[in-house]
Coordinates of C-alpha atoms in Angstrom, one line a residue:
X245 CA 169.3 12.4 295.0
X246 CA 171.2 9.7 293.5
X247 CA 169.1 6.8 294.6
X248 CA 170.6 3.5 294.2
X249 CA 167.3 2.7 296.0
X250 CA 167.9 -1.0 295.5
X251 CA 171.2 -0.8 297.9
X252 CA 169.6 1.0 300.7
X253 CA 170.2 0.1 304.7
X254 CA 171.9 -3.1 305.9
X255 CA 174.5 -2.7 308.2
X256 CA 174.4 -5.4 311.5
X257 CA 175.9 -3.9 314.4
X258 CA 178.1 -5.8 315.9
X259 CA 179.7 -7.2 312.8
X260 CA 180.1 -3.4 311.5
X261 CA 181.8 -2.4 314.5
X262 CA 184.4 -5.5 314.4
X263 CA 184.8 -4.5 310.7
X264 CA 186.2 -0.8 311.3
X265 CA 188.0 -2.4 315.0
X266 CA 189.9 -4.5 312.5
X267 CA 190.6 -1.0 310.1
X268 CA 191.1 1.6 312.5
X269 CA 191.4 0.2 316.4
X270 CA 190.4 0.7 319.2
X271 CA 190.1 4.0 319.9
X272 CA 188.1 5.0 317.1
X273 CA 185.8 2.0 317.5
X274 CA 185.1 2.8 321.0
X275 CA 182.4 5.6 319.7
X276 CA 181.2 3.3 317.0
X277 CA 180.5 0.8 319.5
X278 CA 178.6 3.3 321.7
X279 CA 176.7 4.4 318.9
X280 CA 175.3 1.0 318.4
X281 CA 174.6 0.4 322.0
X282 CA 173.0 3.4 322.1
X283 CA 170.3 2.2 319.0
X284 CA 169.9 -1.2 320.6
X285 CA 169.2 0.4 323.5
X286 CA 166.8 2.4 321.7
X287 CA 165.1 -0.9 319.9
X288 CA 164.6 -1.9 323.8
X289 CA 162.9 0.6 325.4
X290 CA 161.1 4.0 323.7
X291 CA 162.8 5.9 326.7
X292 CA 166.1 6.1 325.0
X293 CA 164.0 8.7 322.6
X294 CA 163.1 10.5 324.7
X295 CA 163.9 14.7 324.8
X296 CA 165.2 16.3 327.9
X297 CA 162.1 19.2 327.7
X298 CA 164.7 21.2 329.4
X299 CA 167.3 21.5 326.7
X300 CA 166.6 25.3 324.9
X301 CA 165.9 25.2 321.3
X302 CA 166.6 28.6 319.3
X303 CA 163.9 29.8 318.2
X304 CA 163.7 30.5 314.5
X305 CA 164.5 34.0 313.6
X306 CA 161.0 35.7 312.2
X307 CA 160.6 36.1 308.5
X308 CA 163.5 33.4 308.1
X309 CA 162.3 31.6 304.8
X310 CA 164.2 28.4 306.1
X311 CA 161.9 26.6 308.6
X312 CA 161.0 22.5 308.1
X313 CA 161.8 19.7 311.2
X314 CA 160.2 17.0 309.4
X315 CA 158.6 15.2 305.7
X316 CA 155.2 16.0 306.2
X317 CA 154.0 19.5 307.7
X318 CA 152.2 22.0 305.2
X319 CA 154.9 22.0 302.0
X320 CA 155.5 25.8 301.4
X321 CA 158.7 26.3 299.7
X322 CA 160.9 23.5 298.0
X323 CA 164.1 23.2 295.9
X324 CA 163.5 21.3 292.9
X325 CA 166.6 19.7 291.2
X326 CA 167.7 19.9 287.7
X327 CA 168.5 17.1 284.9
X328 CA 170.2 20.0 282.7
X329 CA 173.9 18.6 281.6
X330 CA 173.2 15.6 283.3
X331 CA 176.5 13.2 282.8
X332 CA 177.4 9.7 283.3
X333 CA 179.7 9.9 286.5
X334 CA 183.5 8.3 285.7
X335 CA 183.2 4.1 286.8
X336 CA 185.2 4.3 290.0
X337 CA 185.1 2.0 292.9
X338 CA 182.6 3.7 295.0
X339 CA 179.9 4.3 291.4
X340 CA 180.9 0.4 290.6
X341 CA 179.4 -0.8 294.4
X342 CA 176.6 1.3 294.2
X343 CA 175.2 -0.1 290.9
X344 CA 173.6 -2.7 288.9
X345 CA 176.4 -5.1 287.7
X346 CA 173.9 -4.7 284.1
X347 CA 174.5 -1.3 283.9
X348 CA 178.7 -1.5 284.6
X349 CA 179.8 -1.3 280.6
X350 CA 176.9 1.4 280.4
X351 CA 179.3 3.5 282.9
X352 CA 182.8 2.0 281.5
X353 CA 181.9 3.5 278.2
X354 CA 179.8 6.4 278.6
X355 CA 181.8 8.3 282.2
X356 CA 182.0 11.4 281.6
X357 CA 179.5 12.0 279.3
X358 CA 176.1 12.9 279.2
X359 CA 173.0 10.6 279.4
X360 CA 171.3 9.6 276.5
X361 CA 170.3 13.7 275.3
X362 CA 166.5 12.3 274.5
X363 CA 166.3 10.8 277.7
X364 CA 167.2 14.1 279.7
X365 CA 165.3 16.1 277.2
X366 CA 162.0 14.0 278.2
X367 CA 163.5 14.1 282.3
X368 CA 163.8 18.0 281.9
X369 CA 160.2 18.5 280.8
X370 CA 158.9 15.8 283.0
X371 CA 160.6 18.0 286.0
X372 CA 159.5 21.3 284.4
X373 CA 155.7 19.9 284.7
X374 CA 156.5 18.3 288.1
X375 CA 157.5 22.0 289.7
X376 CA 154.2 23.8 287.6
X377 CA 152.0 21.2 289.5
X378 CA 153.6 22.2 292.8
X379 CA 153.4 26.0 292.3
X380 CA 149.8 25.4 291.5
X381 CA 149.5 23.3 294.8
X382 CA 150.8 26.8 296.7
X383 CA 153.9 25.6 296.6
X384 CA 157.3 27.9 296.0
X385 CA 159.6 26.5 293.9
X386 CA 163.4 27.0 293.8
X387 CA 165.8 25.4 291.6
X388 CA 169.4 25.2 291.0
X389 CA 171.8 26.8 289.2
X390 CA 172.8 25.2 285.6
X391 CA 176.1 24.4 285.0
X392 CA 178.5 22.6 282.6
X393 CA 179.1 18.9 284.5
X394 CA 181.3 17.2 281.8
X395 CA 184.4 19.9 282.7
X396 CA 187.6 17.5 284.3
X397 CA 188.5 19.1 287.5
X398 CA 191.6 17.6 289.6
X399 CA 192.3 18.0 293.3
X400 CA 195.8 16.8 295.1
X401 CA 194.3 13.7 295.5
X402 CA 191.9 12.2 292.5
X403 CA 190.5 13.6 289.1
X404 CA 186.9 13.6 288.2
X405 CA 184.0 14.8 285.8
X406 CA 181.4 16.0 287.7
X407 CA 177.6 14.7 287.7
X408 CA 174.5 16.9 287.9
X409 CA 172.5 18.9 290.5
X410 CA 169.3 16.8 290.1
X411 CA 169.1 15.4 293.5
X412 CA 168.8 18.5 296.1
X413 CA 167.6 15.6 299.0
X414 CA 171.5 14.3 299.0
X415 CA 173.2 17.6 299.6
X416 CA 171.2 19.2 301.4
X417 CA 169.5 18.7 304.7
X418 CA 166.7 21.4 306.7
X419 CA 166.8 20.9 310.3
X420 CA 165.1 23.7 311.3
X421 CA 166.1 27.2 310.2
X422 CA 169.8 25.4 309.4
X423 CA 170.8 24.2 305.7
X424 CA 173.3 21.6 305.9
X425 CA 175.9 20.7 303.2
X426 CA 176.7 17.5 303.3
X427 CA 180.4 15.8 301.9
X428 CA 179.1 14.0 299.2
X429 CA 181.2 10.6 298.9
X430 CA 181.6 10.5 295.0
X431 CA 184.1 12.3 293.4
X432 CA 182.1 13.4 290.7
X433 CA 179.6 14.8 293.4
X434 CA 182.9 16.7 294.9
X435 CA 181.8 20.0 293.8
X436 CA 177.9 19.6 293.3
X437 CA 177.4 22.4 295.9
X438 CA 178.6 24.9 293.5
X439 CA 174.8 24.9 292.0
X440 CA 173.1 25.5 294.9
X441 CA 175.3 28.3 296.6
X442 CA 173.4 31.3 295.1
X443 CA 170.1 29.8 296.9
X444 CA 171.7 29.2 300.2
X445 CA 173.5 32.5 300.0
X446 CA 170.1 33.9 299.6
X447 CA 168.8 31.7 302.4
X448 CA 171.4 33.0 304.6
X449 CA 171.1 37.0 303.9
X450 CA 167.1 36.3 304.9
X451 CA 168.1 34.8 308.8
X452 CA 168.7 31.0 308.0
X453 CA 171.8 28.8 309.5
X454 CA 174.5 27.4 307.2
X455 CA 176.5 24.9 307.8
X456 CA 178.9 23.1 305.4
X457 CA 180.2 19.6 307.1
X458 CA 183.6 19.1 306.8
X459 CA 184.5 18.1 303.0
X460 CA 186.5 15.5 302.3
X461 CA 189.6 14.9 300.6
X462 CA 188.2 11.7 298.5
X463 CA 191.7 10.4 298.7
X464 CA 191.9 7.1 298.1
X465 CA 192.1 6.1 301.3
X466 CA 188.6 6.8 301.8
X467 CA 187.5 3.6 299.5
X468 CA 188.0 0.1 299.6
X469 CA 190.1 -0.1 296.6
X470 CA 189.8 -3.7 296.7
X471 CA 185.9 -4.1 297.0
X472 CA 185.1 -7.6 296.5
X473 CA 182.0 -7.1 294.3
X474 CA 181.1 -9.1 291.6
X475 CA 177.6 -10.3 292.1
X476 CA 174.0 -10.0 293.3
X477 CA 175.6 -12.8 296.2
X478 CA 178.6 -10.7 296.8
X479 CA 176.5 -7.5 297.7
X480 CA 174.4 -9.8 300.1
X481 CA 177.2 -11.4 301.9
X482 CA 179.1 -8.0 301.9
X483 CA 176.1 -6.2 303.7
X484 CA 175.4 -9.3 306.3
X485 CA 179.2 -8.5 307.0
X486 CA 178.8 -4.8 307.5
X487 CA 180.9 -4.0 305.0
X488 CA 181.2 -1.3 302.8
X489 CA 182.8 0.6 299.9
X490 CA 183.5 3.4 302.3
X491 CA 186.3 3.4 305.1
X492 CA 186.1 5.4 308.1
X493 CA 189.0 7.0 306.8
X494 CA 187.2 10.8 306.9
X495 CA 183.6 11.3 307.9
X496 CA 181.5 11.5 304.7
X497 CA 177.8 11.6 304.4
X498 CA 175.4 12.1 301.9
X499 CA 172.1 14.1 303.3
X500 CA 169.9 11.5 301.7
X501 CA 170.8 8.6 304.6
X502 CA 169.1 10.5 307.2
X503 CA 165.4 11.0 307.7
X504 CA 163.5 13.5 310.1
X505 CA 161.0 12.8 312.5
X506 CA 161.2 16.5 314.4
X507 CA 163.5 15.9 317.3
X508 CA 164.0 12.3 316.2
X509 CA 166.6 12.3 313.2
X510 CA 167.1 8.5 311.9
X511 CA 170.2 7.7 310.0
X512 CA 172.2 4.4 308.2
X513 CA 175.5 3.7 307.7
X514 CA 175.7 3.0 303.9
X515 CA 178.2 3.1 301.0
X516 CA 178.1 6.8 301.3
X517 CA 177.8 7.4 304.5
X518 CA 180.1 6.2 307.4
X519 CA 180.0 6.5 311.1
X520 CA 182.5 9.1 311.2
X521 CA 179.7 10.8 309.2
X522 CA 177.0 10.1 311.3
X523 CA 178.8 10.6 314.7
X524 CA 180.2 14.2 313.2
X525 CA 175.7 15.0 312.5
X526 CA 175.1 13.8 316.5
X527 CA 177.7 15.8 317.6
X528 CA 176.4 19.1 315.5
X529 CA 173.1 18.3 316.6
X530 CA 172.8 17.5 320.5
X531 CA 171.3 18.2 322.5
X532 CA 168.3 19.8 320.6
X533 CA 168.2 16.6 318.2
X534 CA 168.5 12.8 318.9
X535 CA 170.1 11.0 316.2
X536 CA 169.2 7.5 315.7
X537 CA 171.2 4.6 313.9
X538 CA 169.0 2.0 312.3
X539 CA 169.6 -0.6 309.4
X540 CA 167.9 -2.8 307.2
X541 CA 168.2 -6.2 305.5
X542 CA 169.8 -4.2 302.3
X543 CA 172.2 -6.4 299.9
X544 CA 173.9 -2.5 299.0
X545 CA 172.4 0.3 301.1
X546 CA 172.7 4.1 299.7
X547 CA 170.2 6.6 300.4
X548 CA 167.4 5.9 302.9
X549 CA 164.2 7.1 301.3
X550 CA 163.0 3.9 299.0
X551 CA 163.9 1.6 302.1
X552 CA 162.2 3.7 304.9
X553 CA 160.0 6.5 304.4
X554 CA 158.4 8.6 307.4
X555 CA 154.9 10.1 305.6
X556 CA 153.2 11.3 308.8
X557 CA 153.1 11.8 312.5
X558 CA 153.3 8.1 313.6
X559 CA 153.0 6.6 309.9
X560 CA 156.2 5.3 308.3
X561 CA 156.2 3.2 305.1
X562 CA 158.8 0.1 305.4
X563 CA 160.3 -1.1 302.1
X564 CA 159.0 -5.6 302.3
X565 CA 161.9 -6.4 300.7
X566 CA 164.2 -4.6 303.0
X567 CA 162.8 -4.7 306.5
X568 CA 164.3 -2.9 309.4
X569 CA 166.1 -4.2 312.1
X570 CA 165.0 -1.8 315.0
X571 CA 161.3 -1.6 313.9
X572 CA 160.1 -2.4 317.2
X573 CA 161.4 0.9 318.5
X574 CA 159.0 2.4 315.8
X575 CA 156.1 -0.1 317.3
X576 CA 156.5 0.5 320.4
X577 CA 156.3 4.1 320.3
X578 CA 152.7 3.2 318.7
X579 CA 154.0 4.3 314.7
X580 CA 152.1 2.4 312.2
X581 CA 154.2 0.7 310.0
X582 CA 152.6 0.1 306.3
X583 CA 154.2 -1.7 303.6
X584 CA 153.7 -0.6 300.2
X585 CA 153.0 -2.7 297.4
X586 CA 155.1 -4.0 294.5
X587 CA 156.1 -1.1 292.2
X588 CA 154.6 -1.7 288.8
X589 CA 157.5 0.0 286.4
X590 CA 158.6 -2.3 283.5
X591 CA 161.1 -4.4 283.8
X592 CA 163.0 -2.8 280.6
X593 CA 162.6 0.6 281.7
X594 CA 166.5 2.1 282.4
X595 CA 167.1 2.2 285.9
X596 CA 170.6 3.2 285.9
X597 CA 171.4 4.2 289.5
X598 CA 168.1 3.1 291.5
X599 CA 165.7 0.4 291.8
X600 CA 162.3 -0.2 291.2
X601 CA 160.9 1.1 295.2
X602 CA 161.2 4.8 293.8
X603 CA 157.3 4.1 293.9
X604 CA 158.1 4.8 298.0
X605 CA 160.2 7.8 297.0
X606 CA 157.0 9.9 297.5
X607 CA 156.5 13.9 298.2
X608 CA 154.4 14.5 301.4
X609 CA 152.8 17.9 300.6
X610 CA 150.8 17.6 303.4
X611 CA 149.1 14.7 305.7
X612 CA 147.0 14.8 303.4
X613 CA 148.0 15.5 300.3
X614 CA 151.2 13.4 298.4
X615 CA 153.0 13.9 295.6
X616 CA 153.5 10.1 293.5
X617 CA 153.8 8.8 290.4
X618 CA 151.0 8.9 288.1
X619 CA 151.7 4.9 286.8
X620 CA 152.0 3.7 289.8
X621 CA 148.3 2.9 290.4
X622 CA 148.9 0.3 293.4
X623 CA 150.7 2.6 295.7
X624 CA 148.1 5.5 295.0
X625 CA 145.1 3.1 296.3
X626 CA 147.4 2.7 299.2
X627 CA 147.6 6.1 299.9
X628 CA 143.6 6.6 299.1
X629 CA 142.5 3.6 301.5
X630 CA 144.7 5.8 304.1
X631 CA 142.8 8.8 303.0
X632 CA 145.2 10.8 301.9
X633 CA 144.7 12.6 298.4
X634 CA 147.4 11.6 295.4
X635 CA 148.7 14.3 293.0
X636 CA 150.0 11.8 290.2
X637 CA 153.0 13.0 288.2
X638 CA 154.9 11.0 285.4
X639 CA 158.6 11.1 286.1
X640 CA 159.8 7.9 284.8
X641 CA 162.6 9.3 282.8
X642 CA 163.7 11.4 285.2
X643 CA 164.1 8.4 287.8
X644 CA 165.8 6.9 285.4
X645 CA 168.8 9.4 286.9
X646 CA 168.3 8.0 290.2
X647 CA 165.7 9.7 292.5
X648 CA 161.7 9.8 292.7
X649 CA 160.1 12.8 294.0
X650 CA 161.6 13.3 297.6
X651 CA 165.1 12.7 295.7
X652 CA 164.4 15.3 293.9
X653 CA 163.0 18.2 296.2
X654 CA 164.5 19.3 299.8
X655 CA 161.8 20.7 302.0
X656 CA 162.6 24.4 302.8
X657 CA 159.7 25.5 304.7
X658 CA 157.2 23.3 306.2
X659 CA 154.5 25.2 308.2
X660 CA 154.7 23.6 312.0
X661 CA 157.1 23.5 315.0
X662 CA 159.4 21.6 316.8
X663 CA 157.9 18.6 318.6
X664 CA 159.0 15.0 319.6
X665 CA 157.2 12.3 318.2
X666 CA 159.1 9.3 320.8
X667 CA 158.0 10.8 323.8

């Protein structure tokens, strides 16, 4: 998952809705504003969670190898991303307002080309270990296919280099026995599917559901072309605005924004994924699922999971630094919100798409059992004091591509069953 962790959430409701009024009028607006009624509404009361008992769920087809409606049931099988060919995606608008201004030459000279080779040869290995430790945990491990990511491709509408397949969490979400395919909203992520078709294919031919949402052109009338980012203060004022890189131009989404609680699915409008997105996954979901808006005090949000991570049944960690505006909902449902503690990774360690919180971006093998990183020894005492087990694993080069564990794995099978966790 590319995780520009340190841009996650921020959105405010009512000046995000004026925003795309102003764009796209009133028409369109009318379901964005309905949306954000509906989460306030939501914040006010636990009711507005809860499931109509009476809606029919199908059941999962027997044998079908796809099966996970949340992040923390028994782990059984997992798709573990690869760093292989890993290249420096081209410095468009979108990559430029989703990363560190320090990094911006970094991308000016080097798009299109691979990462520093050393760095992916040590991510490679450090990924290799990561899915031996998981097979030995009773884990299945799929991965990817390889493939050559510094080829040019050109549509009708923009020409790109593509990326890597390192992130399965952003392309693919399991809601039950369905895969979805998300859009992507970078054009070097355009065709990032392609390495994971064989698995799904596979997936498919055993009973699962697959759905590809709708793809979209990446013209550039997707993308504020005109962005006004130039600083640390830019990306705050931007985001107290509601304002993003992405219009509501097409729906795009990447799967990383949204989070799953079993019939509860929480989502945030970010710089990759728009409410045209979001209402396109309510729509494919209802009536079985409930999809929830919520937002954060984010100076540049992109991907949910190092802002707001859901660990357990009732047990969410909440990034300090970016706290959630609808956390009450979460409160009064009686979730226990923890924060976690100040990651510990040097300052000079290249962090060229994500920040520091990847030390949240943890793996929940079980309730019990978590998957985090081995030098972050403040965050495993958290986890201890909760008394749940750590399996340390160094991975720092490897986030050094953008993701921590749950980046870098989508759940395939988790042993457990539909429930409601709002009720």
């Amino acid at each position: 998952m590319l995780r520009v962790r340190c841009f996650r959430g921020g959105s405010r409701g009512a000046e995000a809705a004026h925003y795309i009024s102003s764009r796209l009028g009133r028409v369109f607006t009318g379901w964005v504003q309905r949306s954000f009624q509906s989460t306030q509404a939501a914040t006010a009361s636990q009711n507005t969670c809860a499931a109509d008992d009476n809606k029919a769920t199908s059941p999962v087809p027997k044998d079908c190898p796809v099966c996970s409606y949340n992040e923390w049931d028994p782990l059984e099988e997992v798709i573990v991303g690869r760093a292989e060919n890993a290249c420096v995606p081209p410095f468009s608008v979108e990559v430029k307002a989703n990363t560190y201004e320090k990094y911006w030459g970094f991308y000016q000279k080097f798009g299109g080309q691979s990462f520093p080779k050393d760095h992916v040869k040590k991510a490679v290995a450090e990924i290799e270990e990561m899915c031996n430790i998981l097979r030995r945990e009773g884990v299945i491990v799929k991965r990817p296919d390889p493939i050559d990511w510094s080829v040019k491709y050109k549509t009708p509408d923009f020409e790109s280099t593509g990326m890597y397949a390192a992130m399965p969490r952003d392309i693919l979400l399991v809601v039950g026995n369905e895969i979805i395919e998300a859009p992507m909203a970078w054009r070097a992520r355009f065709f990032e599917y392609r390495a994971y078709r064989r698995i799904i294919k596979d997936y498919f031919n055993c009973g699962a559901k697959w759905t590809t949402a709708p793809k979209p052109t990446m013209a550039d009338e997707l993308y504020d072309q005109d962005y006004p980012i130039r600083s640390v203060e830019d990306r705050h004022k931007l985001a107290a605005q509601g304002k993003f890189v992405t219009t509501e131009f097409e729906p795009c989404f990447d799967a990383a924004d949204f989070i799953r609680a079993g019939r509860d699915i929480f989502v945030q409008r970010s710089q990759v994924t728009n409410y045209m997105g979001i209402e396109w996954m309510r729509r494919h979901l209802a009536p079985d699922y409930r999809v929830h808006i919520i937002s954060f005090k984010d100076p540049n949000p992109m991907h949910i999971d190092a802002t707001f991570n859901i660990i357990g049944p009732g047990l969410v960690l909440s990034n300090p630094d970016r706290p959630c505006h609808q956390i009450e909902l979460f409160k009064k449902a009686g979730w226990t919100v923890i924060h976690p503690p100040v990651p510990l990774i040097p300052d000079d360690h290249p962090l060229w798409m994500s920040s520091k919180w990847l030390s949240m971006n943890v793996l929940m093998l079980d309730e019990k059992r978590v998957m985090v990183d081995a030098n972050e020894t403040s965050i495993q005492k958290m986890f201890e004091n909760l008394g749940i087990s750590t399996i340390k694993v160094n991975i720092r080069h490897a986030n050094s591509l953008g993701g921590g564990f749950h980046c870098w794995t989508c759940d395939i099978r988790r042993r457990g069953t539909l429930q409601s966790y709002f009720d």
